[in-house]
Tab-separated table of C-alpha atoms in Angstrom:
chain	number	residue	atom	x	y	z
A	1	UNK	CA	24.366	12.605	-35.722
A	2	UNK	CA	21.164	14.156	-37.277
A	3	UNK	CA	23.026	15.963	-39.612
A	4	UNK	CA	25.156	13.301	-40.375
A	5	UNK	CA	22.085	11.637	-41.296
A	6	UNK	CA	20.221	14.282	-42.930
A	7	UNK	CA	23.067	14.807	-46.033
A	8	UNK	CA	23.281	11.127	-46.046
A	9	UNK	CA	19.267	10.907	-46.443
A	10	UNK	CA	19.359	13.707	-48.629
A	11	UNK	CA	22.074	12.530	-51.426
A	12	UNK	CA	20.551	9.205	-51.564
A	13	UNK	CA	16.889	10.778	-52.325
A	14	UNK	CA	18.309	12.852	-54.769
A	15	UNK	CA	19.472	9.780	-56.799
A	16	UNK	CA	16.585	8.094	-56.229
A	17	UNK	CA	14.444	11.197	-57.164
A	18	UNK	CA	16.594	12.043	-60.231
A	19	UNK	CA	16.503	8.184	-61.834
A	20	UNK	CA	12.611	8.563	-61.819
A	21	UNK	CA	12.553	12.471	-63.354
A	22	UNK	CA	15.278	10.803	-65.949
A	23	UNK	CA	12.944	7.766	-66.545
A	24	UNK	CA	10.157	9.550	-66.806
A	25	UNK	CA	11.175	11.945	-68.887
A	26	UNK	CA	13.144	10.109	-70.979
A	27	UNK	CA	16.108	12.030	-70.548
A	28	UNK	CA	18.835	9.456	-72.141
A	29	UNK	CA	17.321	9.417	-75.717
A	30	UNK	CA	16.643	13.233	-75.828
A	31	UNK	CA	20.270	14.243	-74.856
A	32	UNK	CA	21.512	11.454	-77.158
A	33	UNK	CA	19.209	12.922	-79.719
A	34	UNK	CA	20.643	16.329	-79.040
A	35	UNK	CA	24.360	15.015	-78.751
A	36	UNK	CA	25.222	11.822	-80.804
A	37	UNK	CA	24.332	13.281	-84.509
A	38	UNK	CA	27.218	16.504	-83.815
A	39	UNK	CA	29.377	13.863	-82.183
A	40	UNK	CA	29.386	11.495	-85.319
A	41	UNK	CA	29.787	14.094	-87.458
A	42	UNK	CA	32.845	15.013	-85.462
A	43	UNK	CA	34.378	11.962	-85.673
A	44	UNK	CA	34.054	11.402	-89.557
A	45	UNK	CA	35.546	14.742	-89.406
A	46	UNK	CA	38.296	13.556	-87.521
A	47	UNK	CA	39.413	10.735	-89.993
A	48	UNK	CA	41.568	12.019	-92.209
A	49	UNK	CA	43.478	13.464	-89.452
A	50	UNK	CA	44.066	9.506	-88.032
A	51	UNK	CA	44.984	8.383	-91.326
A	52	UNK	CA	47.262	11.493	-91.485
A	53	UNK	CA	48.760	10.279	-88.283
A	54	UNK	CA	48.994	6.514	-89.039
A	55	UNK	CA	51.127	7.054	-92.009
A	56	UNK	CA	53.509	7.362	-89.708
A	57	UNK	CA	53.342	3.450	-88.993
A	58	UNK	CA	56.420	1.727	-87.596
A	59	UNK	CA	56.947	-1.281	-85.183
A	60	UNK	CA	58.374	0.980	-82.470
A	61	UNK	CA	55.189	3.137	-82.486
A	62	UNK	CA	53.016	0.166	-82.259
A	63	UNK	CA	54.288	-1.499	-78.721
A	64	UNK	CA	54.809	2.287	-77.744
A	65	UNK	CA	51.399	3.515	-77.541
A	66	UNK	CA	50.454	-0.445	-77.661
A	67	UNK	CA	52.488	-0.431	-74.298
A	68	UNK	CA	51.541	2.948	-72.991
A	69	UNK	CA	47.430	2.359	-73.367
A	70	UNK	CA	47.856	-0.830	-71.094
A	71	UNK	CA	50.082	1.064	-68.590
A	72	UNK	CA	46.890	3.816	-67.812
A	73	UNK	CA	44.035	0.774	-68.366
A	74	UNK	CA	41.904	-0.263	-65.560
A	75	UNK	CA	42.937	-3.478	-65.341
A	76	UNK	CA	46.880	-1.781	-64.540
A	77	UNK	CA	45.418	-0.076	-61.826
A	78	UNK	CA	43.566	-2.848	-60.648
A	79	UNK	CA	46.845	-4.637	-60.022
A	80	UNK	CA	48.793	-1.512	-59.170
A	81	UNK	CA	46.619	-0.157	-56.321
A	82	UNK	CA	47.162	-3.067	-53.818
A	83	UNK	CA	50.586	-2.594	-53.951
A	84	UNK	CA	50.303	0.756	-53.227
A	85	UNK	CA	47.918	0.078	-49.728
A	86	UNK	CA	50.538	-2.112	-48.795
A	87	UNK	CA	53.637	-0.128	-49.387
A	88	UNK	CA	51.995	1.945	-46.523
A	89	UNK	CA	50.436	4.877	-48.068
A	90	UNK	CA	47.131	4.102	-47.779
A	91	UNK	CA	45.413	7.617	-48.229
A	92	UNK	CA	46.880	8.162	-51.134
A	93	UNK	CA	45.930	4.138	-52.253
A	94	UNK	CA	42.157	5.328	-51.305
A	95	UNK	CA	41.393	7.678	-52.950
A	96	UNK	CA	43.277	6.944	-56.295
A	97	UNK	CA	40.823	3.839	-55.877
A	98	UNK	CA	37.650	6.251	-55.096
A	99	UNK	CA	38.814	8.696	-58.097
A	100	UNK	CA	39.542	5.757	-60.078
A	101	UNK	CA	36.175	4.712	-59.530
A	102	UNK	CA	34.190	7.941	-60.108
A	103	UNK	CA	35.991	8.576	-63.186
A	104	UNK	CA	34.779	5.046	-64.401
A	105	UNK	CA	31.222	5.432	-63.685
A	106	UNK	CA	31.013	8.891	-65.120
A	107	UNK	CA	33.057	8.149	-68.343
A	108	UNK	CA	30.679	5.276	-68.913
A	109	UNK	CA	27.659	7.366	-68.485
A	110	UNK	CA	28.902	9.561	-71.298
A	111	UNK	CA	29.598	7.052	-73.178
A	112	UNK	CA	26.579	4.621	-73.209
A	113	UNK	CA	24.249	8.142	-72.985
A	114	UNK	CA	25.803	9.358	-76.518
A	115	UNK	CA	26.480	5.761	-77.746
A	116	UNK	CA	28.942	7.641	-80.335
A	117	UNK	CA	31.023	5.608	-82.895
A	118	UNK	CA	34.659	4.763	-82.783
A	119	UNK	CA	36.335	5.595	-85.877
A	120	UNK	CA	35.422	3.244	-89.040
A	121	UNK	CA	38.036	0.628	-89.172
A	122	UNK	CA	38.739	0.306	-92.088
A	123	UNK	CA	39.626	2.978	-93.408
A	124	UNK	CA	41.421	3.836	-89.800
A	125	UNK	CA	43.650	1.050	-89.036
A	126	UNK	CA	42.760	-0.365	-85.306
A	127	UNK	CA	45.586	-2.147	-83.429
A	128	UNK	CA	44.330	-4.196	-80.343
A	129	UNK	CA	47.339	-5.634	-79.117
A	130	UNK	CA	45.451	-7.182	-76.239
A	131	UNK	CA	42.253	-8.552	-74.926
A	132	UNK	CA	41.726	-5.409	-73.228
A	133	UNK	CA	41.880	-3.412	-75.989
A	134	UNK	CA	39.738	-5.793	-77.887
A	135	UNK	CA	36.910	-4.975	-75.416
A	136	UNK	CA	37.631	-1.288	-75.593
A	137	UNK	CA	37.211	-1.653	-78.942
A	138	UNK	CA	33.453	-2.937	-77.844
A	139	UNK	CA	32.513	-0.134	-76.578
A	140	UNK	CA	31.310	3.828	-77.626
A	141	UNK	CA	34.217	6.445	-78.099
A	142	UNK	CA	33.151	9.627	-76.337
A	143	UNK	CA	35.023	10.055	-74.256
A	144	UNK	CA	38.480	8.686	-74.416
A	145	UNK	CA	38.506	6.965	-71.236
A	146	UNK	CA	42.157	6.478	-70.918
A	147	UNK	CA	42.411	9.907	-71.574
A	148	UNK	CA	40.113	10.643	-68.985
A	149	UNK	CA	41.627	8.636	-66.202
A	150	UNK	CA	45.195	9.792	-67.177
A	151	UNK	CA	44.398	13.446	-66.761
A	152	UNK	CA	42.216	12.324	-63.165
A	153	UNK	CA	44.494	9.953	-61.654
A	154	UNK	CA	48.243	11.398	-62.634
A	155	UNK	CA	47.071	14.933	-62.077
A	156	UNK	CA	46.135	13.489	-58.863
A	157	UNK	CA	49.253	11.830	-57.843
A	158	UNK	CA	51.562	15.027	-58.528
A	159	UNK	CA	49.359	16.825	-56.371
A	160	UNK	CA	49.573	14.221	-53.656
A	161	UNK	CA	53.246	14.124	-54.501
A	162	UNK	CA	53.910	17.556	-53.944
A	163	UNK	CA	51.578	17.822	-50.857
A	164	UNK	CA	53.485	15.278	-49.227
A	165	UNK	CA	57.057	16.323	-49.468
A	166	UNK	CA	56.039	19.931	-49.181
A	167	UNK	CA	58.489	21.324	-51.700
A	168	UNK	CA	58.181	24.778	-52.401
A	169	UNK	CA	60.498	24.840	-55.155
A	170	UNK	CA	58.475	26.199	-58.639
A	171	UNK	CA	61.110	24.261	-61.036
A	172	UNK	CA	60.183	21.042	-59.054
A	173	UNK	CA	56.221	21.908	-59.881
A	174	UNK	CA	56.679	22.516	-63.463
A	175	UNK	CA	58.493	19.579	-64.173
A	176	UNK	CA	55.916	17.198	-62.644
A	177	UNK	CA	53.597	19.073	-64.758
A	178	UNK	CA	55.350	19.185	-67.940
A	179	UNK	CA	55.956	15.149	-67.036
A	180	UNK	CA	51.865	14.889	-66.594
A	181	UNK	CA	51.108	17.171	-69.644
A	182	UNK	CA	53.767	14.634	-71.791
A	183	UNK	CA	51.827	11.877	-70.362
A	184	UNK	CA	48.480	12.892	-71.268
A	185	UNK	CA	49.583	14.171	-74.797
A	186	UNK	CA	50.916	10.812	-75.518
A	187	UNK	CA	48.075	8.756	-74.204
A	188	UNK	CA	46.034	11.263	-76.468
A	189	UNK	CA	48.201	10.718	-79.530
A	190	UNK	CA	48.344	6.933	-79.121
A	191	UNK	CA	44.452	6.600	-79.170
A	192	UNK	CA	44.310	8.132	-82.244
A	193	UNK	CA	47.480	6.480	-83.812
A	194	UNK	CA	46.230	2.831	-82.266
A	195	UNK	CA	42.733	3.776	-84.674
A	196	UNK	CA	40.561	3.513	-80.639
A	197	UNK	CA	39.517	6.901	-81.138
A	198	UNK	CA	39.070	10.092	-82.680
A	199	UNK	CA	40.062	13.475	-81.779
A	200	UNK	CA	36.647	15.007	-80.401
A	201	UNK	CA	36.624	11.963	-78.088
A	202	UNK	CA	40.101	13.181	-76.915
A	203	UNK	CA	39.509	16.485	-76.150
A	204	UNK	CA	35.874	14.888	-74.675
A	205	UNK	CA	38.061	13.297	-72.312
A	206	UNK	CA	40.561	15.856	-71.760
A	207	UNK	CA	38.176	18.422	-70.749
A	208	UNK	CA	36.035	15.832	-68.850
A	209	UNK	CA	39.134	14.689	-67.021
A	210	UNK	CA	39.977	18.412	-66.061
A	211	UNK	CA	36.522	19.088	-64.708
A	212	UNK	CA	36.804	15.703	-62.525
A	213	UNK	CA	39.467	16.305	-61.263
A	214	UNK	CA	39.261	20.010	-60.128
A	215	UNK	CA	36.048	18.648	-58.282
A	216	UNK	CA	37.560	16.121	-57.134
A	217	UNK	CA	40.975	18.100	-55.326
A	218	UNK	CA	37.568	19.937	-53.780
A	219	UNK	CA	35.945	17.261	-51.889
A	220	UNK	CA	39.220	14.816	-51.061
A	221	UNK	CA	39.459	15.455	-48.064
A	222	UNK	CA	35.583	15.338	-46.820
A	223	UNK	CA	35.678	11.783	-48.756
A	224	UNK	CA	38.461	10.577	-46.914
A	225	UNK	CA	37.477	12.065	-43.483
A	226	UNK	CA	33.754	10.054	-43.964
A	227	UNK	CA	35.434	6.693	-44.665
A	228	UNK	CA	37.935	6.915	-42.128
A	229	UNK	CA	35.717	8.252	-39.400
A	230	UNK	CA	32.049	8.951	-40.411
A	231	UNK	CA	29.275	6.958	-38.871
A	232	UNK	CA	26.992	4.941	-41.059
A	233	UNK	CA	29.494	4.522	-43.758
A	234	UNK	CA	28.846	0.336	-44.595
A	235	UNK	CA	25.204	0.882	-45.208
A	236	UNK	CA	25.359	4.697	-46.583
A	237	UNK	CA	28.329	3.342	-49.280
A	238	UNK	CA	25.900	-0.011	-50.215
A	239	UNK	CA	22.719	1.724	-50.598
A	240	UNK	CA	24.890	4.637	-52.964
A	241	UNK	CA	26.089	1.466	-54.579
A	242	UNK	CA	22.850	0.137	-55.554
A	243	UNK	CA	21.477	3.338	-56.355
A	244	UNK	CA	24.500	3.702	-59.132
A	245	UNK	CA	23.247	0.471	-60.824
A	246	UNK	CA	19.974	1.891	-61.289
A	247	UNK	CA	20.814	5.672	-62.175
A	248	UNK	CA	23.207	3.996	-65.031
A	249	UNK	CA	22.025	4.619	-68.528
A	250	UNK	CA	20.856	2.498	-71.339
A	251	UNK	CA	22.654	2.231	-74.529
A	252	UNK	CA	21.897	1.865	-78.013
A	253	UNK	CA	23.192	-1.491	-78.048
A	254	UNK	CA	24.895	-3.587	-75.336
A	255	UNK	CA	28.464	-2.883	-73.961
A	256	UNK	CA	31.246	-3.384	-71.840
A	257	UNK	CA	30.862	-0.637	-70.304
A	258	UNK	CA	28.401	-1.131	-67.310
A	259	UNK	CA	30.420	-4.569	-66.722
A	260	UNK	CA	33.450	-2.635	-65.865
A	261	UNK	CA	31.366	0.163	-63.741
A	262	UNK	CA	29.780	-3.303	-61.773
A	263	UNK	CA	33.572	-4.546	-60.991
A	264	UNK	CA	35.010	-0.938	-60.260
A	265	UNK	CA	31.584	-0.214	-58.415
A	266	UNK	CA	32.175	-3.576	-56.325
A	267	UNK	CA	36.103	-2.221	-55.515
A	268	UNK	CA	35.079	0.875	-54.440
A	269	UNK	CA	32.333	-0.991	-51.779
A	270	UNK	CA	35.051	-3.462	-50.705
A	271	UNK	CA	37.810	-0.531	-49.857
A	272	UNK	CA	35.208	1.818	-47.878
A	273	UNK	CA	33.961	-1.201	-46.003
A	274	UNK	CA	37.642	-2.421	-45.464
A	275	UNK	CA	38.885	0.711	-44.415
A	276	UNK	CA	36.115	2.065	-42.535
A	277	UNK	CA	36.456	-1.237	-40.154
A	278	UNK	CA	40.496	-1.242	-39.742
A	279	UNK	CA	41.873	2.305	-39.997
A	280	UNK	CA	43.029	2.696	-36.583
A	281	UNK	CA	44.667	-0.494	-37.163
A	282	UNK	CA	46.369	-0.446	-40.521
A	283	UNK	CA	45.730	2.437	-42.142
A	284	UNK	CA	46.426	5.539	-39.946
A	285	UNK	CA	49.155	7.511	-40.714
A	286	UNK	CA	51.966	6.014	-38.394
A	287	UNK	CA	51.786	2.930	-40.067
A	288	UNK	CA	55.263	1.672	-41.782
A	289	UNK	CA	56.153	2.563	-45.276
A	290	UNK	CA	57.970	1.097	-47.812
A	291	UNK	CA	62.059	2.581	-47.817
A	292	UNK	CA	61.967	2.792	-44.288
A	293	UNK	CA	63.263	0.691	-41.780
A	294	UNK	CA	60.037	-0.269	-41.103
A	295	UNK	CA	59.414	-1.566	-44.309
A	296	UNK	CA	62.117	-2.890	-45.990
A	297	UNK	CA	62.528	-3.804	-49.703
A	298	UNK	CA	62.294	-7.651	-48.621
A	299	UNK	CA	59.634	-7.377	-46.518
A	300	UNK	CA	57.261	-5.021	-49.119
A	301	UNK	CA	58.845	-8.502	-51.288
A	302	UNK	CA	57.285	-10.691	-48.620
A	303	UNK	CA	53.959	-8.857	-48.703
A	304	UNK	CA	53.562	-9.069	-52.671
A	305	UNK	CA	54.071	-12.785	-52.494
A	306	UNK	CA	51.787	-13.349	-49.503
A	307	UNK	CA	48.949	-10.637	-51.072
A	308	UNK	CA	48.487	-10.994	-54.340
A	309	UNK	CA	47.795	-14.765	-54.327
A	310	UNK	CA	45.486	-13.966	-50.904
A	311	UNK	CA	43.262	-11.800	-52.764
A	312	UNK	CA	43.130	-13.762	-56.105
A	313	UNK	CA	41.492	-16.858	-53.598
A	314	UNK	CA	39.230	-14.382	-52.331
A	315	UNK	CA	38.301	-13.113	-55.605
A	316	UNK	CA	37.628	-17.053	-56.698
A	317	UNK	CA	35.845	-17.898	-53.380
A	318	UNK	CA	33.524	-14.348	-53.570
A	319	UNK	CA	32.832	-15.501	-57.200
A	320	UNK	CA	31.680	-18.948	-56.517
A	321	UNK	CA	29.870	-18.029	-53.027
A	322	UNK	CA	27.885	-15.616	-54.646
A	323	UNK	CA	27.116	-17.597	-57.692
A	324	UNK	CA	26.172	-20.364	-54.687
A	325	UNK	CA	23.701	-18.006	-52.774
A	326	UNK	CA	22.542	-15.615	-54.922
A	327	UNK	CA	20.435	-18.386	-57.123
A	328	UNK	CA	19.062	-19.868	-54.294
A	329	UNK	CA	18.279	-16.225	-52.480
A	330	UNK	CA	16.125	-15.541	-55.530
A	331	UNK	CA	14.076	-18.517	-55.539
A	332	UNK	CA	13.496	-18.934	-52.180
A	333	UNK	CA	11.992	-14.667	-52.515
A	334	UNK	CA	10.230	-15.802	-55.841
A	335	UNK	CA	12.152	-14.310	-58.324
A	336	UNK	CA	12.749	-15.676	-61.498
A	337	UNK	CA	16.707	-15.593	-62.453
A	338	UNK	CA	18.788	-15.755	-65.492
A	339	UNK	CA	22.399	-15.724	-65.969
A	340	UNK	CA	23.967	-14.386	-69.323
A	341	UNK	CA	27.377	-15.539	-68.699
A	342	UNK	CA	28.256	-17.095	-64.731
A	343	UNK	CA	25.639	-19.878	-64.805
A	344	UNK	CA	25.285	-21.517	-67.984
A	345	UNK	CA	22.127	-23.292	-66.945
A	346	UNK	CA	20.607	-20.416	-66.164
A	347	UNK	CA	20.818	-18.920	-70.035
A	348	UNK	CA	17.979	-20.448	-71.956
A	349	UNK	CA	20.254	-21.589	-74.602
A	350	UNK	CA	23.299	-22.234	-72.886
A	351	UNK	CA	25.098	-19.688	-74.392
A	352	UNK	CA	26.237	-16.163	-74.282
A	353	UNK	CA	23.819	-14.104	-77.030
A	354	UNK	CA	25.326	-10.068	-77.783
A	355	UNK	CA	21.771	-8.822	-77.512
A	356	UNK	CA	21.856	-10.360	-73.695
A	357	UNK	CA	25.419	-9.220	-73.426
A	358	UNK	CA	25.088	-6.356	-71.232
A	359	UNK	CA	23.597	-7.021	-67.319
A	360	UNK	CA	22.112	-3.916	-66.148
A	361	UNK	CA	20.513	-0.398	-66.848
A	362	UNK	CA	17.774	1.956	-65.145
A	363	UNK	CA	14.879	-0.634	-67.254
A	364	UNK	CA	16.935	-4.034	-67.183
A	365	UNK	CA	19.157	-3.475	-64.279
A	366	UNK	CA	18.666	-6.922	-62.833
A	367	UNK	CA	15.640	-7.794	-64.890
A	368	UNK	CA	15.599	-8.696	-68.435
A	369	UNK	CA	13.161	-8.457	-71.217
A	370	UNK	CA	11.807	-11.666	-70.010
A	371	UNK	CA	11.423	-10.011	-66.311
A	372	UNK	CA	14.258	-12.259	-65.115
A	373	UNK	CA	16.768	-11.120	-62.341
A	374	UNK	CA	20.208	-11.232	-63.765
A	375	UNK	CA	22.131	-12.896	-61.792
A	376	UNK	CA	25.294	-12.085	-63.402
A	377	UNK	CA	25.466	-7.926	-62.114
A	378	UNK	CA	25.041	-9.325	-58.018
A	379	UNK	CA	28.142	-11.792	-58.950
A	380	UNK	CA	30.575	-9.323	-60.163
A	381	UNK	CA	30.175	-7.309	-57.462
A	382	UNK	CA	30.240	-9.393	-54.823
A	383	UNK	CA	33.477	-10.993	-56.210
A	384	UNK	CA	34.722	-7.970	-56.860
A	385	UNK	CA	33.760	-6.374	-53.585
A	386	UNK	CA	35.171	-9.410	-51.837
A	387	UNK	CA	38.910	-8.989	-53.310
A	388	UNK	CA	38.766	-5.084	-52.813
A	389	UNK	CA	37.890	-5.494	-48.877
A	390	UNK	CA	40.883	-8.728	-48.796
A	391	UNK	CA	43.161	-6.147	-49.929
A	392	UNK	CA	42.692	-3.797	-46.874
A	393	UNK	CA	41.440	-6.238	-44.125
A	394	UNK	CA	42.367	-9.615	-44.559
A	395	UNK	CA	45.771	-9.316	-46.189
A	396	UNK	CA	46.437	-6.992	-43.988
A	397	UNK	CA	45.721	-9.140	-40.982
A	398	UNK	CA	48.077	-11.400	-42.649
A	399	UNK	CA	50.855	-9.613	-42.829
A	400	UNK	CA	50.532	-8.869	-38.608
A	401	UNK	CA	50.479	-12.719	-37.938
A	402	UNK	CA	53.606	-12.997	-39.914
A	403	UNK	CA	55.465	-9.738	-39.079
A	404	UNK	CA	55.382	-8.429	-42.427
């Protein structure tokens, strides 16, 4: 128990202790100093070779890597992962979700610490097919972040793959390489051809991805045994949560970027909470999986329709408690609040401003300029918090009551 507590007491400290060395020495601007000058250069280096690649224009091209880039985007996964807890592997759901979430809290670092350009558009020709891209297309390039997560998250799931049907056969492994490689090359080649990014924020992401990922098939299995097991995991995993908010960098100019690290931060908290409270009842290993008798293809059916609305409610409900409490929390403590996008009446001019964009940072995490708590940061991740831990507890409970 002591140690348990000790590396517990110790990892949170050294957060704490590194956002006040970082703040105090101003470590953000002096690596972005260092960094974002041979980054830009890079990248109007890089532009000929995107033109060079989008003379190649054609339709088919378009909703390919138009098609593949939403396939590997966070929002995808975000939708893809509850399926995946309840088709009954719920290890391997956990920790794409905890990789899924590490990847997008250190890509974002990089990113906002850099604050490097996209390609100039024009001359590159940018294709944002969706809203999601046109967000993307909000934020700084290096590093690719689909490119990132592709290389993380499929390199991942062959190894999980493999691990689980234990085939020794080499052929087997170098085709679910060569399948992974193909992947990642054309995610890489579409970012470029969709005018998103350049190459230096490919390879960025490539190699990033690489590193993650090696450190990640280190430590799975520690992670996994904590959640499922540890002690202290609920207030260890909230405090590290906080703590993330406030070791998150500031950029040159506001972004998406720390609103989609708030959301995935609030997922992550709602899965480790989930989990941590009903493993031994529907998560272990014995539970039923989908092609089995267990599970049927009707019944995995059943599930989807009885989930996915489930956790949308919960998502709605989280969103509108928290907008509920949270206001009133911070008056009764004192605190003066603003809201740059939940609570209209809580923006001094009613609307949405880009300078006042961005909730969060180490200076402005939940206070502004004006010393106001923004409300906005608590909000998304209690909504998002509140779907993430429906997806593992309550929906789960569900599907027990009605033998699903």
């Amino acid at each position: 128990m002591e140690s348990i507590a000790v590396w517990q007491g110790a990892t949170l400290g050294g957060i704490v202790a590194w956002i006040l060395i970082s703040s105090y020495l101003n470590v953000t601007r002096k690596l972005r100093s260092f960094l974002q000058p041979w980054v830009a250069h890079h990248v109007i280096a890089g532009t000929p070779l995107s033109i060079q690649i989008q003379k190649y224009q054609h339709w088919f091209f378009d909703a390919l890597f138009s098609g593949l880039s939403c396939v590997v985007s966070v929002p995808f996964y975000t939708a893809f992962l509850p399926l995946l807890f309840w088709s009954g592997h719920g290890r391997l759901a956990r920790q794409m979700t905890l990789l899924m979430a590490f990847c997008d809290y250190l890509g974002h670092i990089i990113k906002d610490m850099v604050s490097a350009p996209r390609p100039s558009s024009p001359p590159v020709r940018r294709i944002t097919a969706t809203k999601d891209e046109e967000d993307n297309a909000l934020e700084y390039g290096l590093p690719s972040s689909h490119t990132l997560n592709t290389v993380c998250l499929s390199g991942y799931l062959l190894h999980y793959v493999l691990s689980y049907i234990q085939h020794e056969d080499v052929s087997m492994k170098f085709v679910g390489l060569a399948l992974v490689c193909l992947l990642v090359g054309l995610i890489g080649l579409g970012r470029i051809y969709l005018g998103m990014h350049s190459l230096i924020d490919i390879i960025g992401g490539l190699g990033i991805g690489l590193v993650i990922l090696a450190f990640w098939l280190t430590v799975h299995e520690h992670v996994d045994n904590f959640i499922v097991s540890g002690q202290n995991v609920t207030s260890f995993w909230a405090a590290l949560s906080i703590l993330l908010f406030f070791a998150y960098p500031t950029p040159e100019i506001p972004t998406p970027s720390f609103e989609y690290h708030t959301a995935f931060n609030g997922v992550a908290f709602g899965i480790v909470s989930g989990i941590q409270q009903t493993y031994h009842q529907f998560h272990h290993e014995a539970v039923a999986r989908i092609f089995t008798p267990q599970l049927t293809i009707s019944n995995f059916v059943g599930r989807i329709l009885v989930g996915i609305p489930t956790i949308l409610l919960v998502k709605f409900c989280s969103k509108a408690l928290a907008k509920w409490i949270l206001p009133g929390v911070s008056n009764t403590l004192g605190i003066p609040i603003k809201s740059t996008n939940y609570i209209p009446t809580l923006n001094g001019n009613g609307k949405k401003s880009d300078e006042s964009k961005q909730s969060g940072y180490i200076q402005r995490l939940f206070f502004s300029q004006q010393g106001s708590f923004d409300v906005d940061t608590g909000i998304r991740f209690i909504q998002y918090a509140g779907l993430a831990w429906s997806v593992v507890d309550l929906v789960p409970s569900l599907f027990s009551h009605l033998n699903l």
